[in-house]
Amino acid sequence: MKKFLISLITMMLFGITCSYATYEMDNLKYVSQQTANEMWDIETIINERTGIIELKHEDKMIYMQLGRQIVKQQNEMNRLFMNIEGYLFKGDKNIEGYPFILDDTLYLPANAIYDFVHEENEYDIIVVGCEPEGVAAAVSSARMGAKVLLIGQEETPGGLLVHGMLNTLDMNRQGDTLLTQGIFEEFFDYIGRTESFDVNKAEKFFLELINSESNLTYIPNIKDFTPVVEEKVIKGVEIKGMTNQIYYAQIVIDATKDGDICALAGIPYYKGMEDINVHDTYMAVTLVFKLAGVDWEELGQDVLRYQQETGDMNSGINDSSVWAFGKWCYANYTPLDPNMKLRGLNIGRQDDGTILINALQILGVDGLNKEAVEDAEKRGAREIENILAYLKTKLNSFANAQIAGVADELYIRETRHIKGEYTVQVSELLEGIVYEDAIAAGSYPVDIQTTSVNDSGYVIGVPDCYTIPYRSIVPLEIDNLYIVGKAASYSSVAAGSIRVVPVGMVVGETAGIASIYAIKNNVTPRNIIGQSDAINAIQKTMIEKGGYLPQAQKTEKICNTKYYEAFTKLLNLGLLPGGYSNDFGENKVIAQNSFINLIFRVMPRMGIDKDVDKLREKVQDYFTSDELTYQKAAEILLKLDGKKVKGEKAHEQAFKAGLYSGLKGERIIADNTITNEVAWQLIYDFLK
């Protein structure tokens, strides 16, 4: 049979004719001796991207998809297409049955519509990673008819929400509008539209979601895999084990926590904050822990007492969640481990009355280093005993609390950032840009967790509503590949917001929809960039499937400064936190020591390689809390620039040297004080 089919294709491809005739028989069309090209006027096309032979006649399209087998022969032929798998006719109705051959005659169901018939190891789409983002991607594409393989790294799906026990959601709203709709909202409905949920219920949801799709194959607990890449095109994924197995697909979606598929495929990436020249530095990781025996009603009284004693009104409690006690934790808790800290408690209530606490910060952990992660888990488990003992001294509700378990995996906030066709910057989030190729929306605060014992982390700002562009999930260099989740092409600072799971689930869902578009229209994900018809079609489908995208809106300036370029540059370097009120203090007078410290923080992040200790010695006498004046600013900048300062005329000297050239309408008088916004411009001009 194979020989006959291969012979038939060969004749069609190379113009070799034989006689065929056609007859209708029991809803089957059989083809026998007559010239096929004359009978059907068939146009033959080989799709080099998919390996599909397309036979086109008028409004009918026959697809002959060929299986792939790698062979090595002396004639240097390293690719052999074989095993014709099926035919697809575009007709009026769907008739069951497959093409078959009897006595050298090819039979086809008349007017049949088929999806591609695949080999057992061939799929339309492979999704690697069973994080919520990956499940959303797999399910969205399966719902549209694709044959999908979902490869999970854990025993069950749900990733961070299940195995990391992160049971309090980072919600994204604009007013009363939920920005993360679609499959995430299905999850939100399933857990009762509460912001904290039962982990077992979450796991059940993801399993039910996967099992509801008959054309979605789920393989769990896969620890070792590698992408199959040929000539800068990903062809599939190889699962390694007792017997290695290769699975092929037209599109692969990398939904792993760390962008593993992209990294293994050779796509460039950076780790942590390396994009802003901060090396070997990572946001703290967290070991979530479970407590039993906590009195929830009494916990409400503890929250009220905390608010009264500290005045911290950015705290509270509802039926399922608590966010409080930050001032009691940061200031008063003494860790056993010097590389750990306790921040304010984020508490999520489970159905059985136990609570999960996200608060322990473990510093200096490279999430890509297996040994470092395992060590952090062990040290964290020991620290939790000390944390509970401390909390019992502060919270009456914890009097009978007992440790009931810890998460199976750490909450690792960042590792790799894969480089894509576009990198989203934090200024764009706060400006509320609605991109023409938007595929998701969010509004979560840009939360930069602590990276060392010397800082407590900070909030860059709180967006009203931002969008994520399609371009940011298309990795550089390798075709037919998407990247979703926290490892996608977002700057390390912007990822402080975009990394949250609800936003990632929408991105994953839309990536699944985009994959279907790419396959149906025979284009690569990269080809879609800049094509408004393609983007509009993807956006329309996403909304029809229950998703949400905001309407185009006027871009708003983040802060009211006339030195906006300098401001956004420093903001994107993660240096100007506006907090929860987006107050950047542009009109406040800056102190001398704050000015100098900002210079030394900006320098390395702008890639300026100088001996900071030697420079610091030059301006040591200026490290005071005195208000900065033009005279003192001039002296500081001139000394740092290696110039001799001419006494009281330093501000005139600086003016002539061009150090004030970027200022707009300022009264440059020696004793006049300098505001933050002027300082931003002076530093930007001095260092750029």
XYZ file of C-alpha atoms in Angstrom:
688
model
C 0.000 0.000 0.000
C 2.813 2.412 0.932
C 4.545 1.682 -2.344
C 1.391 2.479 -4.256
C 0.827 5.771 -2.441
C 4.429 6.848 -2.872
C 4.218 5.964 -6.550
C 1.027 7.987 -6.881
C 2.652 11.067 -5.321
C 5.745 10.626 -7.458
C 3.637 10.583 -10.610
C 1.772 13.714 -9.525
C 4.931 15.551 -8.541
C 6.966 14.801 -11.632
C 4.238 14.788 -14.275
C 4.280 11.031 -14.900
C 0.804 10.214 -16.180
C -1.316 7.129 -15.981
C -4.945 6.581 -16.838
C -7.572 7.111 -14.120
C -11.369 7.110 -14.082
C -13.752 8.050 -11.242
C -17.050 6.586 -10.150
C -19.452 7.180 -7.250
C -20.059 4.053 -5.179
C -21.681 3.939 -1.719
C -20.515 7.430 -0.783
C -17.002 6.494 -1.893
C -15.103 7.927 -4.802
C -12.605 5.494 -6.272
C -9.839 6.423 -8.616
C -8.502 4.050 -11.252
C -6.614 4.166 -14.559
C -6.871 7.612 -16.177
C -4.703 10.713 -16.233
C -5.083 12.280 -12.802
C -3.724 15.644 -13.839
C -6.127 15.870 -16.788
C -9.111 14.647 -14.798
C -8.763 16.958 -11.811
C -6.421 19.646 -13.139
C -4.472 19.160 -9.925
C -1.936 21.744 -8.810
C 0.734 20.124 -6.657
C 2.550 22.114 -3.978
C 5.072 20.932 -1.409
C 4.800 22.878 1.833
C 8.431 22.958 2.941
C 7.577 24.146 6.445
C 5.179 21.340 7.334
C 6.283 18.599 4.977
C 2.737 18.352 3.610
C 2.019 17.764 -0.064
C -0.950 19.897 -1.036
C -2.957 18.803 -4.075
C -5.262 21.617 -5.089
C -8.241 21.439 -7.445
C -10.702 24.359 -7.653
C -12.251 24.687 -4.179
C -11.029 21.295 -3.041
C -7.750 20.886 -1.237
C -6.263 17.461 -0.651
C -3.580 17.328 2.004
C -1.205 14.403 2.001
C 0.716 14.709 5.242
C 3.908 12.720 5.309
C 5.433 11.154 8.368
C 9.092 11.852 9.012
C 11.905 9.440 9.603
C 15.497 10.504 10.039
C 17.870 8.283 8.060
C 21.574 8.402 7.355
C 22.617 7.096 3.991
C 25.854 7.163 2.045
C 24.260 9.396 -0.554
C 24.035 12.096 2.168
C 20.230 12.038 2.048
C 19.319 12.735 5.684
C 15.580 13.255 5.431
C 13.133 10.683 4.108
C 9.443 11.451 3.881
C 7.332 8.352 4.080
C 4.037 6.944 5.362
C 1.232 8.882 3.733
C -1.170 9.378 6.603
C -4.348 10.696 5.046
C -6.205 13.072 2.841
C -8.342 16.064 3.599
C -11.140 17.151 1.281
C -12.876 20.485 1.802
C -16.509 19.684 1.035
C -20.038 20.248 2.302
C -20.404 17.540 4.914
C -18.338 15.302 7.134
C -18.469 11.594 6.322
C -16.792 9.089 8.562
C -14.140 6.851 7.106
C -10.579 6.999 5.878
C -9.051 6.608 2.434
C -8.071 3.052 1.670
C -6.640 1.019 -1.176
C -8.048 -2.203 -2.558
C -6.552 -3.934 -5.580
C -4.371 -0.921 -6.407
C -7.417 1.364 -6.331
C -7.548 4.441 -4.049
C -10.943 4.974 -2.386
C -11.914 8.326 -0.846
C -15.160 9.197 0.996
C -17.076 11.639 -1.228
C -17.290 15.275 -0.049
C -15.505 14.384 3.191
C -13.900 16.860 5.548
C -11.010 15.550 7.601
C -8.589 16.942 10.044
C -5.038 15.906 9.401
C -4.555 12.229 10.072
C -1.440 11.911 12.188
C 1.066 9.295 13.055
C 0.865 8.291 16.708
C 3.819 10.528 17.541
C 2.729 13.552 15.478
C 0.687 16.471 16.737
C -0.405 19.866 15.548
C 0.828 21.536 18.733
C 3.072 20.460 21.594
C 2.938 22.401 24.863
C 5.779 21.778 27.302
C 5.087 22.725 30.896
C 1.980 22.095 32.992
C 1.974 25.423 34.768
C -1.464 27.092 34.540
C -0.150 29.029 31.528
C 0.661 25.778 29.736
C -2.676 24.168 30.536
C -4.451 27.255 29.174
C -2.396 27.115 25.961
C -3.042 23.401 25.431
C -6.755 23.558 26.172
C -7.416 26.642 24.037
C -5.812 25.049 20.972
C -7.460 21.662 21.616
C -10.862 23.341 21.823
C -10.286 24.637 18.301
C -9.742 21.147 16.940
C -5.980 20.749 17.098
C -4.346 17.505 18.122
C -2.322 18.607 21.146
C 0.339 17.016 23.317
C 0.817 18.497 26.795
C 4.058 17.467 28.500
C 4.124 18.056 32.261
C 7.183 18.104 34.488
C 5.279 17.196 37.674
C 2.975 14.293 38.502
C -0.135 16.471 38.208
C -0.944 19.789 36.479
C -1.244 23.177 38.139
C 2.378 24.125 38.701
C 2.876 26.997 41.092
C -0.761 27.100 42.213
C -0.723 23.411 43.154
C 2.819 22.230 43.816
C 4.002 25.643 45.017
C 0.819 25.968 47.148
C 0.499 29.604 46.070
C -3.209 29.726 46.833
C -3.770 33.477 46.854
C -4.316 34.982 43.423
C -2.660 38.179 42.206
C -5.779 39.726 40.690
C -5.859 42.160 37.773
C -8.790 44.549 37.514
C -9.536 47.942 36.025
C -12.287 49.304 38.211
C -14.905 46.556 38.314
C -13.653 44.894 35.114
C -11.728 41.652 35.440
C -8.900 41.969 32.921
C -7.948 38.294 32.922
C -11.008 36.574 31.502
C -11.253 33.443 29.338
C -9.871 30.221 30.821
C -8.579 32.022 33.906
C -12.102 33.199 34.662
C -13.312 29.604 34.285
C -10.843 28.753 37.057
C -11.945 31.770 39.085
C -15.584 30.660 38.816
C -14.643 27.085 39.747
C -13.036 28.150 43.030
C -16.025 30.351 43.890
C -14.593 33.701 42.736
C -12.522 33.977 45.903
C -8.998 35.337 45.845
C -7.686 32.439 47.922
C -8.578 28.842 47.173
C -8.157 25.223 48.165
C -5.118 23.687 46.455
C -6.793 20.295 45.971
C -9.709 21.998 44.253
C -7.283 23.799 41.922
C -5.588 20.527 41.012
C -8.978 18.957 40.313
C -9.908 21.857 38.019
C -6.799 21.524 35.887
C -7.199 17.748 35.610
C -10.846 18.080 34.605
C -9.954 20.778 32.102
C -7.354 18.552 30.444
C -9.505 15.419 30.494
C -12.441 17.247 28.917
C -10.549 17.536 25.611
C -10.504 14.232 23.721
C -7.812 15.404 21.297
C -5.461 16.537 24.078
C -2.867 13.985 25.192
C -1.279 14.600 28.597
C 2.039 13.033 29.600
C 3.008 13.909 33.210
C 6.196 13.616 35.248
C 8.677 14.173 32.410
C 11.971 15.463 33.804
C 14.266 15.142 30.793
C 13.424 16.495 27.369
C 15.038 18.402 24.551
C 13.737 20.290 21.518
C 14.193 18.840 18.043
C 15.521 21.704 15.913
C 16.514 21.605 12.250
C 17.799 24.604 10.333
C 16.465 27.099 12.908
C 12.994 25.510 12.926
C 11.653 23.550 15.869
C 10.169 20.267 14.713
C 9.171 18.687 18.001
C 10.327 17.492 21.396
C 12.315 14.428 22.396
C 11.433 12.829 25.714
C 14.362 10.990 27.213
C 14.159 7.955 29.445
C 14.348 4.184 29.200
C 13.435 4.518 25.526
C 13.780 7.914 23.922
C 10.677 9.081 22.071
C 10.417 11.962 19.603
C 7.109 13.766 19.190
C 6.668 16.054 16.196
C 4.465 19.125 15.857
C 3.953 22.127 13.635
C 4.052 24.523 16.608
C 5.711 24.132 20.018
C 4.742 26.298 22.993
C 7.298 26.619 25.792
C 5.318 26.991 29.017
C 8.039 25.769 31.353
C 8.800 27.827 34.448
C 12.278 28.684 33.237
C 11.958 28.781 29.438
C 13.753 25.428 29.202
C 12.755 24.591 25.632
C 13.881 27.987 24.355
C 17.176 27.792 26.226
C 17.895 24.268 24.986
C 17.063 25.384 21.450
C 19.818 27.997 21.667
C 17.664 31.110 21.939
C 19.491 33.942 23.760
C 18.335 34.841 27.257
C 19.507 36.616 30.373
C 19.174 35.587 34.002
C 17.684 37.635 36.783
C 18.405 41.333 36.325
C 21.271 40.984 33.873
C 19.350 43.125 31.360
C 20.055 46.100 33.620
C 23.605 44.940 34.337
C 22.843 43.579 37.797
C 24.549 40.206 37.892
C 24.154 37.204 40.189
C 21.171 38.874 41.807
C 17.713 37.353 42.060
C 14.479 38.239 43.746
C 13.922 36.233 46.911
C 12.335 32.792 46.594
C 9.607 31.642 48.958
C 8.705 28.367 50.631
C 4.960 28.438 51.281
C 3.924 26.555 54.419
C 0.678 25.158 55.831
C -0.649 25.642 59.357
C -3.507 23.926 61.131
C -5.279 25.118 64.275
C -5.457 28.849 63.454
C -8.619 30.588 64.725
C -9.917 32.573 61.717
C -12.308 34.774 63.716
C -9.584 35.650 66.183
C -7.265 36.326 63.239
C -9.614 39.134 62.226
C -9.164 40.673 65.662
C -5.392 40.368 65.293
C -5.563 42.285 62.006
C -7.634 45.041 63.628
C -5.217 45.290 66.556
C -2.262 45.443 64.135
C -3.854 48.304 62.190
C -4.544 50.253 65.368
C -1.022 49.803 66.724
C 0.903 50.506 63.505
C -1.424 52.641 61.403
C -0.793 50.319 58.457
C -4.047 50.422 56.518
C -2.575 48.538 53.543
C -3.655 45.418 55.399
C -6.899 43.531 55.773
C -8.912 40.330 55.917
C -11.849 38.816 54.040
C -13.501 35.393 53.980
C -10.542 33.676 52.333
C -7.474 35.915 52.613
C -5.340 37.967 54.978
C -2.656 40.467 54.036
C -1.130 42.034 57.136
C 1.542 42.223 59.861
C 4.345 43.588 57.677
C 5.650 46.028 60.276
C 5.663 43.344 62.939
C 7.495 40.905 60.695
C 10.156 43.002 58.959
C 11.146 44.991 62.015
C 10.913 42.433 64.800
C 11.531 38.949 63.473
C 15.065 37.589 63.903
C 15.758 34.710 61.498
C 17.850 31.679 62.333
C 19.345 31.853 58.854
C 21.046 35.175 58.003
C 19.964 34.815 54.376
C 16.275 34.791 55.224
C 13.689 37.448 56.015
C 10.035 37.484 57.005
C 7.804 39.916 55.175
C 4.135 40.673 55.812
C 1.931 37.587 55.787
C -0.156 36.691 52.746
C -2.535 34.062 54.117
C -4.924 31.908 52.099
C -7.627 29.808 53.722
C -8.340 26.258 52.536
C -11.605 24.298 52.625
C -10.458 22.157 55.566
C -9.663 25.213 57.706
C -5.899 25.034 57.270
C -4.084 28.123 56.042
C -1.198 28.618 53.627
C 1.307 31.407 54.298
C 3.428 33.169 51.689
C 5.911 35.270 53.672
C 9.300 33.595 54.044
C 11.944 35.191 51.804
C 15.037 33.108 51.040
C 17.843 35.187 49.544
C 20.621 34.476 47.081
C 19.089 31.413 45.423
C 19.761 30.748 41.742
C 16.569 29.012 40.688
C 18.396 27.209 37.874
C 20.836 25.562 40.280
C 19.254 22.309 41.455
C 21.550 21.929 44.462
C 20.928 25.524 45.562
C 17.166 25.027 45.295
C 17.214 21.790 47.290
C 19.373 23.401 49.965
C 17.004 26.384 50.177
C 14.052 24.031 50.653
C 15.775 22.293 53.572
C 16.867 25.541 55.218
C 13.414 27.014 54.695
C 11.707 24.076 56.388
C 13.906 24.612 59.462
C 13.207 28.360 59.478
C 9.437 27.828 59.475
C 9.565 26.332 62.978
C 11.199 29.535 64.218
C 8.659 31.666 62.340
C 5.728 29.889 63.975
C 7.258 30.315 67.424
C 7.600 34.057 66.775
C 4.083 34.476 65.369
C 2.632 32.822 68.473
C 4.095 35.698 70.512
C 2.344 38.292 68.321
C -0.949 36.748 67.176
C -3.572 35.394 69.561
C -5.134 33.452 66.699
C -1.986 31.343 66.387
C -2.039 30.004 69.965
C -2.909 26.464 68.854
C -1.277 26.575 65.417
C 0.748 23.628 64.182
C 2.860 23.098 61.067
C 0.887 20.855 58.698
C 3.251 20.775 55.734
C 5.259 22.770 53.208
C 5.000 23.197 49.449
C 6.496 20.581 47.138
C 8.409 23.295 45.303
C 9.708 26.791 45.956
C 7.980 29.871 44.622
C 10.794 31.065 42.340
C 9.912 34.471 40.960
C 12.531 34.756 38.229
C 15.237 32.784 36.490
C 15.611 33.133 32.726
C 14.163 35.887 30.604
C 13.986 34.690 26.991
C 14.797 37.296 24.351
C 11.935 37.821 21.947
C 11.044 40.028 19.019
C 10.001 42.724 21.495
C 10.836 43.309 25.154
C 8.180 44.981 27.284
C 9.449 47.785 29.545
C 7.957 48.837 32.861
C 7.315 52.396 31.653
C 4.931 50.958 29.053
C 2.959 49.184 31.768
C 2.524 52.336 33.812
C 1.682 54.406 30.733
C -1.132 51.980 29.939
C -0.196 51.366 26.317
C -2.746 49.327 24.362
C -0.646 47.754 21.635
C -2.093 47.086 18.200
C -1.006 43.470 18.653
C -2.237 43.165 22.248
C -2.960 39.606 23.377
C -3.593 40.057 27.121
C -4.122 42.745 29.745
C -3.095 43.241 33.351
C -2.860 45.753 36.176
C -0.988 44.068 39.026
C 1.486 46.328 40.898
C 5.087 46.160 39.695
C 6.399 44.342 42.740
C 10.181 43.949 42.991
C 10.876 41.571 45.848
C 13.901 41.929 48.083
C 17.209 40.742 46.646
C 19.423 41.105 49.728
C 19.335 41.513 53.489
C 19.956 45.229 52.971
C 16.740 46.013 51.124
C 13.098 45.245 51.671
C 11.990 45.296 48.059
C 9.815 47.995 46.564
C 6.882 48.726 44.301
C 7.788 50.602 41.118
C 4.179 51.630 40.581
C 0.614 50.472 40.081
C -0.695 50.358 36.495
C -4.300 51.201 35.740
C -4.384 48.777 32.808
C -1.673 47.607 30.440
C -1.469 45.168 27.557
C 1.079 42.614 26.399
C 2.098 42.607 22.719
C 2.099 39.457 20.598
C 5.724 40.170 19.619
C 6.907 39.493 23.163
C 5.999 35.778 23.019
C 7.857 35.119 19.744
C 11.441 34.113 20.627
C 14.390 35.227 18.540
C 16.096 32.964 15.999
C 13.996 29.764 16.135
C 10.760 29.482 14.135
C 7.449 27.791 15.001
C 7.975 28.387 18.707
C 6.156 30.467 21.333
C 7.220 31.310 24.891
C 4.603 31.964 27.587
C 4.797 32.438 31.351
C 7.194 34.497 33.435
C 10.161 33.623 31.194
C 8.708 35.436 28.155
C 10.273 38.568 26.693
C 9.558 41.052 29.462
C 12.262 43.172 31.075
C 13.239 42.017 34.542
C 11.549 45.093 36.006
C 8.347 44.756 33.954
C 8.203 41.085 34.931
C 7.531 42.291 38.469
C 3.935 42.606 37.308
C 3.521 40.475 34.174
C 4.882 37.341 35.883
C 1.674 36.767 37.863
C -0.319 33.642 36.975
C -3.659 35.178 35.880
C -1.940 37.316 33.238
C 0.197 34.371 32.160
C -2.882 32.191 31.692
C -4.380 34.700 29.269
C -1.090 34.917 27.373
C -0.985 31.116 27.203
C -4.568 30.881 25.994
C -3.945 33.419 23.237
C -0.733 31.651 22.219
C -2.832 28.539 21.647
C -5.215 30.509 19.448
C -2.314 32.076 17.539
C -0.846 28.612 16.961
C -4.061 27.504 15.267
C -3.968 30.594 13.059
C -0.351 29.925 12.072
C -1.094 26.307 11.151
C -4.261 27.035 9.205
C -2.669 29.865 7.266
C 0.675 28.168 6.721
C 2.711 30.929 8.359
C 5.262 30.973 11.137
C 4.581 32.853 14.387
C 7.200 35.378 13.282
C 5.372 35.962 9.987
C 2.322 37.136 11.936
C 4.183 40.095 13.446
C 3.114 43.335 11.795
C 0.285 41.681 9.850
C -2.836 43.516 10.996
C -5.259 41.038 9.416
C -3.613 38.150 11.239
C -3.479 39.986 14.564
C -7.093 41.106 14.229
C -8.183 37.538 13.528
C -6.353 36.236 16.610
C -7.752 39.009 18.803
C -11.277 38.450 17.493
C -11.094 34.719 18.193
C -9.672 35.341 21.661
C -12.594 37.626 22.528
C -15.160 35.252 20.981
C -13.761 32.497 23.207
C -14.446 34.589 26.310
C -11.279 36.664 26.561
C -10.974 40.390 27.109
C -8.877 43.157 25.600
C -9.265 46.848 26.496
C -10.146 49.447 23.921
C -7.383 51.683 22.616
C -6.827 54.568 24.992
C -4.730 57.677 25.207
C -1.324 56.947 26.666
C -0.858 58.777 29.952
C 2.406 60.136 31.280
C 3.457 58.345 34.410
C 4.489 61.448 36.271
C 4.236 65.156 35.615
C 7.850 65.928 34.782
C 9.308 67.944 31.943
C 12.316 65.596 31.920
C 10.324 62.584 30.825
C 13.040 60.863 28.802
C 15.447 60.871 31.734
C 12.670 59.756 34.056
C 11.619 56.756 31.939
C 15.236 55.726 31.422
C 15.894 55.560 35.157
C 12.475 54.022 35.773
C 13.179 51.198 33.322
C 16.426 50.565 35.192
C 14.304 49.886 38.272
C 15.591 52.915 40.174
C 12.598 55.211 40.764
C 9.951 53.445 42.848
C 6.648 55.283 42.982
C 5.019 52.905 45.454
C 1.341 52.056 45.558
C 0.388 55.715 45.027
C 2.606 56.241 41.946
C 4.257 59.158 43.732
C 7.699 59.671 42.219
C 8.346 62.900 44.127
C 9.483 64.804 41.065
C 9.053 68.215 42.741
C 10.675 67.323 46.053
C 14.135 68.695 46.838
C 16.806 65.997 46.784
C 19.505 65.629 49.444
C 23.206 65.517 48.572
C 23.684 61.928 49.725
C 20.601 60.776 47.812
C 21.961 62.451 44.669
C 25.340 60.741 44.990
C 23.829 57.358 45.812
C 21.559 57.578 42.782
C 24.559 58.303 40.553
C 26.365 55.223 41.841
C 23.256 53.079 41.381
C 22.663 54.311 37.842
C 26.256 53.844 36.676
C 26.437 50.032 36.656
C 22.893 49.695 35.356
C 23.816 51.869 32.378
C 26.804 49.621 31.765
C 29.399 52.131 32.950
C 32.371 50.183 34.274
C 34.112 52.422 36.801
C 35.792 51.862 40.142
C 32.962 53.076 42.348
C 35.032 52.949 45.535
C 37.611 55.362 44.109
C 34.891 57.673 42.832
C 33.171 57.565 46.191
C 36.376 58.776 47.858
C 36.361 61.859 45.615
C 32.961 62.972 46.891
C 33.049 61.547 50.425
C 32.752 65.020 51.962
C 29.402 65.560 50.233
C 27.648 62.557 51.850
C 25.316 64.654 54.003
C 21.558 65.053 54.225
C 21.854 68.732 53.243
C 19.615 69.878 50.418
C 21.347 69.759 47.061
C 22.074 73.098 45.391
C 23.386 73.894 41.920
C 26.732 74.798 43.485
C 27.055 71.449 45.288
C 25.738 69.467 42.326
C 28.355 71.130 40.124
C 31.149 70.340 42.559
C 30.066 66.696 42.804
C 29.768 66.189 39.054
C 33.033 67.969 38.271
C 34.938 65.927 40.860
C 33.468 62.688 39.530
C 34.486 63.778 36.043
C 38.077 64.264 37.195
C 38.061 68.034 36.768
C 39.522 70.600 39.150
C 36.778 72.546 40.886
C 37.066 76.336 40.826
C 35.572 77.201 44.205
C 32.357 79.231 44.293
C 32.235 79.409 40.494
C 31.706 75.664 40.160
C 28.119 76.015 38.918
C 29.308 78.389 36.163
C 32.138 75.973 35.363
C 29.637 73.130 35.119
C 27.388 75.210 32.900
C 30.252 75.931 30.490
C 31.203 72.234 30.514
C 27.706 71.402 29.282
C 26.628 69.565 32.420
C 23.418 71.602 32.556
C 22.685 71.525 28.835
C 19.623 69.308 29.221
C 17.839 71.584 31.672
C 14.792 73.521 30.544
C 14.126 76.988 31.920
C 15.717 76.408 35.303
C 17.142 79.331 37.280
C 20.698 78.078 37.659
C 21.797 80.077 40.676
C 24.436 78.709 43.012
C 22.275 78.489 46.140
C 19.045 77.395 44.450
C 17.974 73.922 45.486
C 17.526 71.073 43.034
C 14.429 68.899 42.811
C 14.342 65.191 42.013
C 13.349 65.764 38.405
C 16.294 68.107 37.794
C 18.583 65.582 39.473
C 17.295 62.835 37.120
C 18.175 64.960 34.109
C 21.593 65.948 35.448
C 22.495 62.320 36.149
C 21.138 61.101 32.809
C 23.090 63.751 30.872
C 26.234 63.190 32.916
C 26.298 59.414 32.434
C 24.823 58.794 29.022
